[in-house]
Short mmCIF file of C-alpha atoms and ligand atoms in Angstrom, two decimals:
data_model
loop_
_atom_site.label_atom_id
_atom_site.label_comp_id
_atom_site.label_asym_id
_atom_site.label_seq_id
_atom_site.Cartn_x
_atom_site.Cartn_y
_atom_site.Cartn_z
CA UNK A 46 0.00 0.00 0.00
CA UNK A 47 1.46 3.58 -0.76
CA UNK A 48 0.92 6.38 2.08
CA UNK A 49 1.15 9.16 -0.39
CA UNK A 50 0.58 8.04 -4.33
CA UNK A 51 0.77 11.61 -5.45
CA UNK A 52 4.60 12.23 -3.67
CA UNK A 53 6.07 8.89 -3.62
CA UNK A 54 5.00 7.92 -7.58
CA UNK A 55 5.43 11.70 -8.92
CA UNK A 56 7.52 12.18 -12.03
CA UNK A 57 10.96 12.63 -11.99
CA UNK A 58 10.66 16.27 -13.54
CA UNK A 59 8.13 17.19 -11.31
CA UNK A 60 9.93 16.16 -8.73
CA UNK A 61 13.14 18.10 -9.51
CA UNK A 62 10.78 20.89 -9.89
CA UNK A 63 9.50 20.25 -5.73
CA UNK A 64 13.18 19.81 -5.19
CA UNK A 65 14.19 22.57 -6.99
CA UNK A 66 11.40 24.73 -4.83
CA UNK A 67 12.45 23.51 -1.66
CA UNK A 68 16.06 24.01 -2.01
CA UNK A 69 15.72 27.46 -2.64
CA UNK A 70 14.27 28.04 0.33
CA UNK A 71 16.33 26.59 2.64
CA UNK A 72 19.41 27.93 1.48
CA UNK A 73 18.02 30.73 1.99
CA UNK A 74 17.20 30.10 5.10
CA UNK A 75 20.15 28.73 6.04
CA UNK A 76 21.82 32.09 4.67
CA UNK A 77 19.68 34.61 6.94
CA UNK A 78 18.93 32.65 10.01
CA UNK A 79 22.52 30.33 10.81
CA UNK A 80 25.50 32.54 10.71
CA UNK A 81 27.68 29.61 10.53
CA UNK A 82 25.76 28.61 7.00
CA UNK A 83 26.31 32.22 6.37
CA UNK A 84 29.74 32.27 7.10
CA UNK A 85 30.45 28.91 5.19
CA UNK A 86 28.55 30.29 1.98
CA UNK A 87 30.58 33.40 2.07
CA UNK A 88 33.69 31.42 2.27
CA UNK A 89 32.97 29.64 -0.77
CA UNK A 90 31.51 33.09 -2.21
CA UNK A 91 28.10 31.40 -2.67
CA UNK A 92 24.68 33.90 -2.61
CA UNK A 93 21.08 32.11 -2.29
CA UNK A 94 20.74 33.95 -5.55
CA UNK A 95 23.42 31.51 -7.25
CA UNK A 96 21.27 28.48 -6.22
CA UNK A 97 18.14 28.39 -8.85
CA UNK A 98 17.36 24.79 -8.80
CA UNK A 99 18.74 21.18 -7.20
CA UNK A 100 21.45 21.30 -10.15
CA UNK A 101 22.95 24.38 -8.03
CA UNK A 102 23.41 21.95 -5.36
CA UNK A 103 27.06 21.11 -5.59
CA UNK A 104 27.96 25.14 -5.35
CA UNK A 105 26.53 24.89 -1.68
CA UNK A 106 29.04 23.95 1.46
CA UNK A 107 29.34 20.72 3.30
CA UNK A 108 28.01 20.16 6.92
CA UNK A 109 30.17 17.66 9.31
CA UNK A 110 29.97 15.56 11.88
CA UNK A 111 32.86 18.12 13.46
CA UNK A 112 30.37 21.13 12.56
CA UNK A 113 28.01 19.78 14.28
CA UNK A 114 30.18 19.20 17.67
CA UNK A 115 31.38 22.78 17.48
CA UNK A 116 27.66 24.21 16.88
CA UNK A 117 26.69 21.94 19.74
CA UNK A 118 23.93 22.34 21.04
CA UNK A 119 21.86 24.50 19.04
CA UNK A 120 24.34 26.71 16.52
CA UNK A 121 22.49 25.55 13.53
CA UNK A 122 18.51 26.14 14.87
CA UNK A 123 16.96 28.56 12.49
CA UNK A 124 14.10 29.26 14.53
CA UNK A 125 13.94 30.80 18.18
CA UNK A 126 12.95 28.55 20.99
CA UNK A 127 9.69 29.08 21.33
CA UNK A 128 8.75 27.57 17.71
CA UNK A 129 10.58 24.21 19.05
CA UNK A 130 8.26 21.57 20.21
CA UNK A 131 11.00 18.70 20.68
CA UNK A 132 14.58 17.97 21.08
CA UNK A 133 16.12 14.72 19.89
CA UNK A 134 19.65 13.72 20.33
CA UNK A 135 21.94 10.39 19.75
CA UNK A 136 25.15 9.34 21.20
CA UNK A 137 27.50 10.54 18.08
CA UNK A 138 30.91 9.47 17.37
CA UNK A 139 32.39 12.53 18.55
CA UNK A 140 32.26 12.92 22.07
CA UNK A 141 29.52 15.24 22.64
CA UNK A 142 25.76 13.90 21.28
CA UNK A 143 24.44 14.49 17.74
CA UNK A 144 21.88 17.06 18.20
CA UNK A 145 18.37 18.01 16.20
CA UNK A 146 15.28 19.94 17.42
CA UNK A 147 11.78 20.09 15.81
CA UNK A 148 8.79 22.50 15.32
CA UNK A 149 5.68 21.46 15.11
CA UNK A 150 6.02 20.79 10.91
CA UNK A 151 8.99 19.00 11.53
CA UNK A 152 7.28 16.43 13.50
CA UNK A 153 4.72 15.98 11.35
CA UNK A 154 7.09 15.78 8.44
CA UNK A 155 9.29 12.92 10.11
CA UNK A 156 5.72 10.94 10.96
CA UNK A 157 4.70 11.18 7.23
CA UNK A 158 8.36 9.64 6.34
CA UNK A 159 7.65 7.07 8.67
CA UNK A 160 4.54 6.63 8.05
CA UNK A 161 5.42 5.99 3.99
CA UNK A 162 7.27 2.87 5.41
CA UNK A 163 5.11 1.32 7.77
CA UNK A 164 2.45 1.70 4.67
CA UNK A 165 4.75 -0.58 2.83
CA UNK A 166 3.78 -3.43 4.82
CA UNK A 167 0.59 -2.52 4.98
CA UNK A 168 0.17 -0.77 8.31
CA UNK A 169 -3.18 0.77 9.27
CA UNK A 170 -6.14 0.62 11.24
CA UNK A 171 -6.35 -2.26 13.72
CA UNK A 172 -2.80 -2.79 13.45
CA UNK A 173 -1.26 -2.96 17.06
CA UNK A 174 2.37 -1.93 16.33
CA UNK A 175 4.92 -2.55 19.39
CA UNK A 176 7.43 0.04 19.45
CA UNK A 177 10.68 -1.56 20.57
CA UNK A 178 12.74 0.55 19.83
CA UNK A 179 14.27 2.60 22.66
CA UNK A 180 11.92 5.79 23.94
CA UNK A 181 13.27 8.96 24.55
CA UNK A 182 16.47 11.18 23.48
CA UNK A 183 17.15 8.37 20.38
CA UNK A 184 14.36 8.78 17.96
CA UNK A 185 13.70 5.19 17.02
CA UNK A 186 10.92 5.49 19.68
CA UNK A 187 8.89 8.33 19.17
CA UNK A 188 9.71 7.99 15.61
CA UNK A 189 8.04 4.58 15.25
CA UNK A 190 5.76 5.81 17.28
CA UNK A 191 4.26 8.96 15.76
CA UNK A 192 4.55 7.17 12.16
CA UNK A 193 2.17 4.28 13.52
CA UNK A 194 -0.38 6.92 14.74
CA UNK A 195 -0.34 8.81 11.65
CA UNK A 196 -0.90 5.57 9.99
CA UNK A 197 -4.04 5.15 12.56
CA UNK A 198 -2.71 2.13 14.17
CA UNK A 199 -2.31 1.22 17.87
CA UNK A 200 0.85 2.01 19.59
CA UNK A 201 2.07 -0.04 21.84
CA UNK A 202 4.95 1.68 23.68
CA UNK A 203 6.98 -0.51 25.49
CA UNK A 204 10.05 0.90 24.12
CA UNK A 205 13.60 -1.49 24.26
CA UNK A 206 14.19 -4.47 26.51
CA UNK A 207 12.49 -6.33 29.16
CA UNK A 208 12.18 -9.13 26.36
CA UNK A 209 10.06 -11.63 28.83
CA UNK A 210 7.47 -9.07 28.52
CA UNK A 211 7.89 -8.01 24.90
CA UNK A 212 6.85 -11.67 23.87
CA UNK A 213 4.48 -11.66 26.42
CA UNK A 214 2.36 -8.70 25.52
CA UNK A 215 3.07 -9.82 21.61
CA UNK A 216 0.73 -12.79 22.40
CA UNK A 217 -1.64 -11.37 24.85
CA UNK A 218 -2.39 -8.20 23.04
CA UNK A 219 -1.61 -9.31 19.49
CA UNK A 220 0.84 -7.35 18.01
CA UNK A 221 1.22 -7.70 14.46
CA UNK A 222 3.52 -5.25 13.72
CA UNK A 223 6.92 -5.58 15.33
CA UNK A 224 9.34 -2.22 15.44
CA UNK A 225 13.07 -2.38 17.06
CA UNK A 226 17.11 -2.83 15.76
CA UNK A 227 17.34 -6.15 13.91
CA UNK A 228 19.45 -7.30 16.61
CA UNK A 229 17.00 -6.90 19.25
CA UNK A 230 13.99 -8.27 17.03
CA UNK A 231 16.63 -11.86 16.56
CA UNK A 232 16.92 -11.87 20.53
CA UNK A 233 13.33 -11.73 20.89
CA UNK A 234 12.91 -14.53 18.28
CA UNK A 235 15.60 -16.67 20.43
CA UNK A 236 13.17 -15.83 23.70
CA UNK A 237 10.07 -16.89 22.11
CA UNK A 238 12.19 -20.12 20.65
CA UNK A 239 12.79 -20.72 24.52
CA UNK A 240 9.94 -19.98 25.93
CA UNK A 241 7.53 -22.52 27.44
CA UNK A 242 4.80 -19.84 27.74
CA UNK A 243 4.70 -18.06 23.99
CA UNK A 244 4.63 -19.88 21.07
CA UNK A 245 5.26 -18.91 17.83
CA UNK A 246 1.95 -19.91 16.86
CA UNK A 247 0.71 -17.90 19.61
CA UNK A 248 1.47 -14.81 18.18
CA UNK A 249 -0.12 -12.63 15.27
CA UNK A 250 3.15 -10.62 13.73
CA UNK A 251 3.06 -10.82 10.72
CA UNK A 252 5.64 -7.49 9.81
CA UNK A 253 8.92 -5.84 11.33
CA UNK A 254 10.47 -2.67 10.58
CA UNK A 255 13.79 -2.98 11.56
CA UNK A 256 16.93 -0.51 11.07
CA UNK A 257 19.38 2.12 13.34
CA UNK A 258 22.10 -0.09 12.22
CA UNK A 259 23.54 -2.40 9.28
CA UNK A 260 21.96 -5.15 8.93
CA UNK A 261 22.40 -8.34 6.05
CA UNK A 262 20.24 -10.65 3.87
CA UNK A 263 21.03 -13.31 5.96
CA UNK A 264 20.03 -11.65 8.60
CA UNK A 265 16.87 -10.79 6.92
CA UNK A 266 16.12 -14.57 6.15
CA UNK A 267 16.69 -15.45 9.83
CA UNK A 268 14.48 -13.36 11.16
CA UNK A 269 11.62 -13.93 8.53
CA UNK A 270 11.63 -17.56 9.28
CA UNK A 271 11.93 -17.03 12.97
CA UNK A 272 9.36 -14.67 13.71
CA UNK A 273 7.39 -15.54 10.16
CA UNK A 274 7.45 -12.06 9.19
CA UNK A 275 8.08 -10.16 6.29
CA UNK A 276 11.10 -8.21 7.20
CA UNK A 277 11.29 -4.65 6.20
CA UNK A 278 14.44 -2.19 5.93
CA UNK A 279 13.97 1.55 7.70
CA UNK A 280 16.66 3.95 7.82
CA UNK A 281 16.96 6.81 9.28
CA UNK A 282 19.67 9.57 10.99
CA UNK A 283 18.95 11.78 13.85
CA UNK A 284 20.45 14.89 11.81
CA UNK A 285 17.59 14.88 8.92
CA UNK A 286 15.00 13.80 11.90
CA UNK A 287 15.48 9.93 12.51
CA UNK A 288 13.55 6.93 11.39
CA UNK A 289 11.70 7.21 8.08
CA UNK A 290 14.66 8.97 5.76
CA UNK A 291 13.69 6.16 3.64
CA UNK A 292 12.54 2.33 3.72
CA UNK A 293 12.02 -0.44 1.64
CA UNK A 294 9.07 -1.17 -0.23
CA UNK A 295 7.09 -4.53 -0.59
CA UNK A 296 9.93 -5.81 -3.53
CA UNK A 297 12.32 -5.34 -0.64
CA UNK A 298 15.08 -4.46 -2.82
CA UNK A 299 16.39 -1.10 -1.91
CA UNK A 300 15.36 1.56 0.62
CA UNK A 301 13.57 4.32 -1.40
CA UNK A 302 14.58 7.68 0.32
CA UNK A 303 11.78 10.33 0.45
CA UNK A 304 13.23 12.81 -1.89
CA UNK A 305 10.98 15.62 -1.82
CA UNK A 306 12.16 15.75 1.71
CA UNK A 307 16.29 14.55 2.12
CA UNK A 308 17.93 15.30 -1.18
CA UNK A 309 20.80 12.50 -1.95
CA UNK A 310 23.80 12.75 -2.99
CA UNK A 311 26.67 10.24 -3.24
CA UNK A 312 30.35 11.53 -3.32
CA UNK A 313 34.04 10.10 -3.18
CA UNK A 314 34.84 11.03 0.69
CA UNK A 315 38.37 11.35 -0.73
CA UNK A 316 37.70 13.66 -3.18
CA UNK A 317 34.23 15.27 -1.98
CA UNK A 318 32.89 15.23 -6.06
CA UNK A 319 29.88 12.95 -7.07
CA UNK A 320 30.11 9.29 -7.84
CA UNK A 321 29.56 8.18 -11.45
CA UNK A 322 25.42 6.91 -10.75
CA UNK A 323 24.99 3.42 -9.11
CA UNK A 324 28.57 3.54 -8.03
CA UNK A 325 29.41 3.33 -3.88
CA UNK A 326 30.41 6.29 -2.07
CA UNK A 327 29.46 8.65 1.04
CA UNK A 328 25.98 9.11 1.30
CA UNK A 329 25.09 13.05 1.61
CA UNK A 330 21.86 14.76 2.31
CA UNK A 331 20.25 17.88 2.50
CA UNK A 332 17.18 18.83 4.29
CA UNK A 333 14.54 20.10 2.26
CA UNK A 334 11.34 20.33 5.03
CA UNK A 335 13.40 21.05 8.26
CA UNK A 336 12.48 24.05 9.59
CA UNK A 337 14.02 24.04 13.11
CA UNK A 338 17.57 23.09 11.89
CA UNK A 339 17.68 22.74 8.20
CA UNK A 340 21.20 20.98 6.87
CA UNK A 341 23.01 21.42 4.24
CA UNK A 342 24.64 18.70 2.00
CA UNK A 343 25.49 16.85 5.55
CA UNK A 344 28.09 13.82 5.47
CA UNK A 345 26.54 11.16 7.01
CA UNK A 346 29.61 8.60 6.55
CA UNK A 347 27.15 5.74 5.49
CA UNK A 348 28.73 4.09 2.35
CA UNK A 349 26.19 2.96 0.11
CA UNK A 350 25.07 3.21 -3.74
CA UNK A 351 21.51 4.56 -5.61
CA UNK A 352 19.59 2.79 -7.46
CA UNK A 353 18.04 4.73 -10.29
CA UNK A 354 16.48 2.13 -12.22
CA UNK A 355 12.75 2.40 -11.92
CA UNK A 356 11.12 0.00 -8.58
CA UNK A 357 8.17 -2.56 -9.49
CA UNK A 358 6.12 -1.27 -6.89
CA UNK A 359 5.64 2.04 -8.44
CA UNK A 360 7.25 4.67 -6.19
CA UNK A 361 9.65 6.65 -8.21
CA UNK A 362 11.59 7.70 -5.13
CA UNK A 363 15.35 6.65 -5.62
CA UNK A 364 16.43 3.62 -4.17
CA UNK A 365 19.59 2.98 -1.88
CA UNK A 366 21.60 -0.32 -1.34
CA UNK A 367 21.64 -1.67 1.61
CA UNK A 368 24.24 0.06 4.21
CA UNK A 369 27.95 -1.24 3.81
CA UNK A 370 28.73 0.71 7.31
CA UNK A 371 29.58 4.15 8.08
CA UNK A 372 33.40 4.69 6.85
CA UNK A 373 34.01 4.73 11.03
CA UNK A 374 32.80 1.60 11.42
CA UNK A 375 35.50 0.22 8.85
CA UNK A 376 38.25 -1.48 10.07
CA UNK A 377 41.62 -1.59 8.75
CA UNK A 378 43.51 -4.87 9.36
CA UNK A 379 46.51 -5.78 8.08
CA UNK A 380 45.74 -3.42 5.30
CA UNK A 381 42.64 -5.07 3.94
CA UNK A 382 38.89 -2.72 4.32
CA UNK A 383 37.00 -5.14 6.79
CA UNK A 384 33.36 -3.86 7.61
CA UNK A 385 31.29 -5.94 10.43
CA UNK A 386 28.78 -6.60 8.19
CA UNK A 387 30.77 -8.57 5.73
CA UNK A 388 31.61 -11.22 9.01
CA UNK A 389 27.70 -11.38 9.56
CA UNK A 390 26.99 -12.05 5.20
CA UNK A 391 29.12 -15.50 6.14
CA UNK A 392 28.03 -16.58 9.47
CA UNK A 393 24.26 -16.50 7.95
CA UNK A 394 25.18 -18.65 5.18
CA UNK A 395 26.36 -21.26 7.98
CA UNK A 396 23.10 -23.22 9.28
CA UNK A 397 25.49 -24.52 12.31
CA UNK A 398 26.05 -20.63 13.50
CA UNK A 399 24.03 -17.87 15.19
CA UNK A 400 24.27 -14.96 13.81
CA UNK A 401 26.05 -13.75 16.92
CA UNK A 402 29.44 -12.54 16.80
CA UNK A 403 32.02 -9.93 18.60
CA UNK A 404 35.44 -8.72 16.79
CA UNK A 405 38.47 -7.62 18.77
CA UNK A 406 41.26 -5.67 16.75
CA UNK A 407 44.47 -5.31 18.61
CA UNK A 408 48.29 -4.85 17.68
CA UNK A 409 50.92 -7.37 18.98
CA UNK A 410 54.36 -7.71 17.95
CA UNK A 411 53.89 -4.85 15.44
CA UNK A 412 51.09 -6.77 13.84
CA UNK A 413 47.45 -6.62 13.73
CA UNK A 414 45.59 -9.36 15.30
CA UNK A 415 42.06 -10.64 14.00
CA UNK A 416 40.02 -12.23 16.75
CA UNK A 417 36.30 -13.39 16.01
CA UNK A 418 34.02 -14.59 18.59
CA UNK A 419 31.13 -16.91 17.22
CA UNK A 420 28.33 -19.23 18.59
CA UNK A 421 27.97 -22.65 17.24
CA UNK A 422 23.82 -23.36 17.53
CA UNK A 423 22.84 -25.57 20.36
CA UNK A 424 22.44 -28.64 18.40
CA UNK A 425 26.14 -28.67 17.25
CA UNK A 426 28.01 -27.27 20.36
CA UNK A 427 30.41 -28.86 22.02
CA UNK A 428 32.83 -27.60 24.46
CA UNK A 429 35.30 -30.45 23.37
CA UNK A 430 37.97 -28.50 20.97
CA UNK A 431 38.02 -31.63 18.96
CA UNK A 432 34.51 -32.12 18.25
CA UNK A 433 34.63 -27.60 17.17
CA UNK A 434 36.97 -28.42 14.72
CA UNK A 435 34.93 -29.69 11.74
CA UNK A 436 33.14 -26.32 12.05
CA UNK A 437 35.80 -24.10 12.23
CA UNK A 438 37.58 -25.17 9.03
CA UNK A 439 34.78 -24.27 6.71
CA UNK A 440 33.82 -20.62 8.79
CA UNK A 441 37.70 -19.73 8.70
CA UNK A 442 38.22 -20.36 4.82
CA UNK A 443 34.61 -18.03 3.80
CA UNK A 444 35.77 -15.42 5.53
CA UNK A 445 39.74 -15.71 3.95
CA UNK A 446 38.10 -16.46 0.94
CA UNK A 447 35.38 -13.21 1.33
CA UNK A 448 37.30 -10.84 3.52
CA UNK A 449 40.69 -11.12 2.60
CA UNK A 450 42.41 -11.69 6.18
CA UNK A 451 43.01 -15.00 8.77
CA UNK A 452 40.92 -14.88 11.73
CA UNK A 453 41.95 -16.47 15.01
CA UNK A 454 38.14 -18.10 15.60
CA UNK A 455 36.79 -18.49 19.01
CA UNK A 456 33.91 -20.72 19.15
CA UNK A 457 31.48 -19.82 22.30
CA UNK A 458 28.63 -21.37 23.83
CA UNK A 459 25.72 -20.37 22.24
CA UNK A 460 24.19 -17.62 24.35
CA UNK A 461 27.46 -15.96 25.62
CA UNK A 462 27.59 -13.18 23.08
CA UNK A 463 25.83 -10.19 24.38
CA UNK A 464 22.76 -9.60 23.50
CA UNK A 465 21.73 -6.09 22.84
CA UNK A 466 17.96 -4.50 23.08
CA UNK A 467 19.11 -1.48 20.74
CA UNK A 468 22.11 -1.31 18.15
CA UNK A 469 24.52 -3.94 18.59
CA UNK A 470 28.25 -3.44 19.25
CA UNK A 471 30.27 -5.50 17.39
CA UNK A 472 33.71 -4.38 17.52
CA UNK A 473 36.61 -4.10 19.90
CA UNK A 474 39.52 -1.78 18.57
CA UNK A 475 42.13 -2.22 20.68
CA UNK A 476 44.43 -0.05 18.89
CA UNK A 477 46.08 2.79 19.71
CA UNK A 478 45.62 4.07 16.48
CA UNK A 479 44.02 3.11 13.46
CA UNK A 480 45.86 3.00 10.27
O1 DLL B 190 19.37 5.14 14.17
C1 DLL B 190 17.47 6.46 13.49
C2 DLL B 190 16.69 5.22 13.26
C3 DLL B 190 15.90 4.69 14.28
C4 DLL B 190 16.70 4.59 12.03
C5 DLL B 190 15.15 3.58 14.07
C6 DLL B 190 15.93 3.45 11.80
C7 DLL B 190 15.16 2.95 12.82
P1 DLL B 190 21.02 7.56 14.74
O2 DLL B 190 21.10 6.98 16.10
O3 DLL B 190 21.37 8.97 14.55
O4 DLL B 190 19.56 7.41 14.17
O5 DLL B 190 21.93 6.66 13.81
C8 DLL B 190 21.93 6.87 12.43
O6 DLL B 190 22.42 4.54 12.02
O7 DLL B 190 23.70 7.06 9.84
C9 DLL B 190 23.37 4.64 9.87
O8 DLL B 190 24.77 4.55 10.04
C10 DLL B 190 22.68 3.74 10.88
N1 DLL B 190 21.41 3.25 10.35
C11 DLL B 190 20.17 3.70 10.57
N2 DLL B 190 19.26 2.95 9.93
C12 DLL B 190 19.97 2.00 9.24
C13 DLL B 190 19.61 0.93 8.38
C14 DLL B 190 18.89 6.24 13.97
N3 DLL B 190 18.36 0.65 8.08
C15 DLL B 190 22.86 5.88 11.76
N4 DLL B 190 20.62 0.20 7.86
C16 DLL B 190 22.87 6.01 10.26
C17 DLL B 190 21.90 0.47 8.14
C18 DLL B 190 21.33 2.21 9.50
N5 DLL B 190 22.29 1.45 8.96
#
């Protein structure tokens, strides 16, 4: 089902045109209300005169993570306090949290990009959607939340954690609509799998929306047949609002991003100038609603491609490849690119592993070391090395064969990798530095 036909399936040209519209007017907002857009624009001797339509785009400045942390907390508001309604905030990379307040449009905005996703899998009346994600300064929460209202379901906010009672309300009240990180929704299929009270058949899901981090095919698969779902792909970034940037349709195949909202743009982070189209880069977006703290052309770090090529379903809106990882999240070992992602692609091809796993990076003897904690599945454990063996050969030569390095495998008893209720942390860099 599509939220809003007339947006989401409007012609390309007509779309520039909205585009177009919009972008004029937040530069220009940008220009008179945040001097340090003001001051950035003059530096590159840019006037909101110069920018006439989205082709202008590329004359306009960059906005960084680092910008942000020395605007912190509210350098790049447009608006005085009293048109704010809300304040959002997540725990950045950079020390102090990623910032972004809202006026009353803004929230409604950020509900309608939600809501365009939750439509996808048919969300609407009667619908009892359980918000899992966490509540409060993260916007999963409220997010999920406001899109399911505007999509006149029933919220159910129980926000992150307390899994016993997650699966226990999912059966006694019904929920059929299932919102949380992908992580979280696979540790609530492992408590229903265990539990003597809910049952699978119990229970009346029947769609997730799951995103706030990476997350794989495989992983997509598991949790389909686990929870016998259809599994559904939401991003989002607190800077441009949260949840509901974009999400995937019923093809599943590629996150449209609402356009006529977040303009995209993918460049070379080495060289800051576009991509050739459908070619991976730095994802890049510019605000085209925000009134509280528009954004301009703001590095998110998230490598990923477009996807130009019309989408069966309909919706013009440009689709995005699934999320390699931000560029902080890659590792560098022993001088091969290794992204987290790539280790959970091979442990879902492996019916003997969970998906479960926990890297640590360190430095010894002036090289790096490569060590990968995994879970064998309960039927195949063992805690005799002996008996591990015939799994480890096959798990070690994927990854050699996919990733490039040797990792020293660990295999764990299923169960001891933490579990997390919101985005899971994968890594362990022990090094001083990274190269
Ligand atoms: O994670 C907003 C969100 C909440 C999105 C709930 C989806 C669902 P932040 O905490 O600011 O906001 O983190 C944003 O998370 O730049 C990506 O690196 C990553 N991310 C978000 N969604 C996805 C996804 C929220 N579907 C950062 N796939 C983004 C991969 C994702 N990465």
């Amino acid at each position: 089902m599509i939220h809003n036909p007339e947006i989401e399936c409007m012609s390309r040209e007509d779309m520039r045109k909205l585009q177009s519209e919009r972008l004029i007017k937040t530069v220009k907002t940008c220009y008179d209300k945040v001097p340090f857009y003001r001051r950035k624009m003059d530096e590159l001797g840019v006037k909101p005169e110069d920018i006439k339509s989205i082709d202008d785009i590329n004359k306009l400045p960059f906005t960084t993570k680092h910008d942000l942390r020395d605007e912190y907390p509210f350098g790049l508001q447009a608006v005085p306090m009293t048109d704010v309604r809300r304040i959002h905030a997540s725990s950045g990379t950079t020390g102090k949290p990623v910032v972004d307040t809202y006026t009353d449009n803004d929230i409604a905005n950020w509900s309608e990009g939600v809501a365009r996703v939750l439509a996808a899998g048919n969300v609407g009346h009667g619908d009892i959607v359980q918000v899992a994600y966490g509540y409060g300064l993260f916007t999963g929460g409220l997010g999920a939340h406001d899109g399911a209202n505007k999509r006149g379901a029933v919220q159910l906010p129980i926000s992150a954690g307390n899994s016993e009672k997650q699966i226990m309300l999912m059966k006694d009240f019904g929920t059929s609509v299932l919102c949380c990180t992908p992580s979280y929704a696979l540790h609530l299929a492992e408590c229903i799998e265990k539990s003597d009270k809910v049952n699978i058949e119990d229970l009346k899901l029947r769609v997730g929306f799951f995103g706030a981090e990476p997350w794989t095919e495989g992983m997509r698969k598991e949790l389909e047949d686990k929870l016998r779902i259809k599994a559904i792909d939401i991003y989002g970034l607190t800077e441009m609002s949260g949840p509901g940037v974009g999400g995937e349709c019923e093809c599943q195949n590629g996150t449209h991003l609402w356009e006529d909202m977040f303009f995209p743009e993918i460049i070379n982070p080495d060289t800051l100038e576009p991509v050739a189209p459908g070619e991976f880069g730095e994802l890049v977006f510019t605000s085209l609603c925000k009134e509280a703290m528009p954004i301009l052309r703001y590095r998110t770090r998230d490598l990923t491609r477009l996807i130009y090529e019309p989408c069966k379903c309909g919706r013009t809106a440009v689709r995005m490849d699934r999320i390699l990882g931000r560029s902080d999240d890659m590792m560098i070992i022993r001088g091969v690119n290794v992204f987290p992602s790539q280790i959970e692609t091979v442990l879902t091809e492996f019916p003997t592993y969970t998906p479960y796993y926990f890297i640590t990076v360190d430095r010894k003897n002036n090289e790096d070391t490569f060590d990968l904690d995994v879970e064998l599945r309960e039927e195949f454990y063992s805690p005799n090395p002996a008996k591990q063996m015939p799994f480890i050969k096959p798990l070690y030569d994927r990854i050699v064969s996919l990733v490039g390095i040797k990792p020293n495998i660990h295999i764990l008893p299923p169960g001891s990798i933490e579990r997390s209720t919101g985005k899971a942390k994968h890594v362990n860099d022990k090094r001083v530095f990274k190269n």
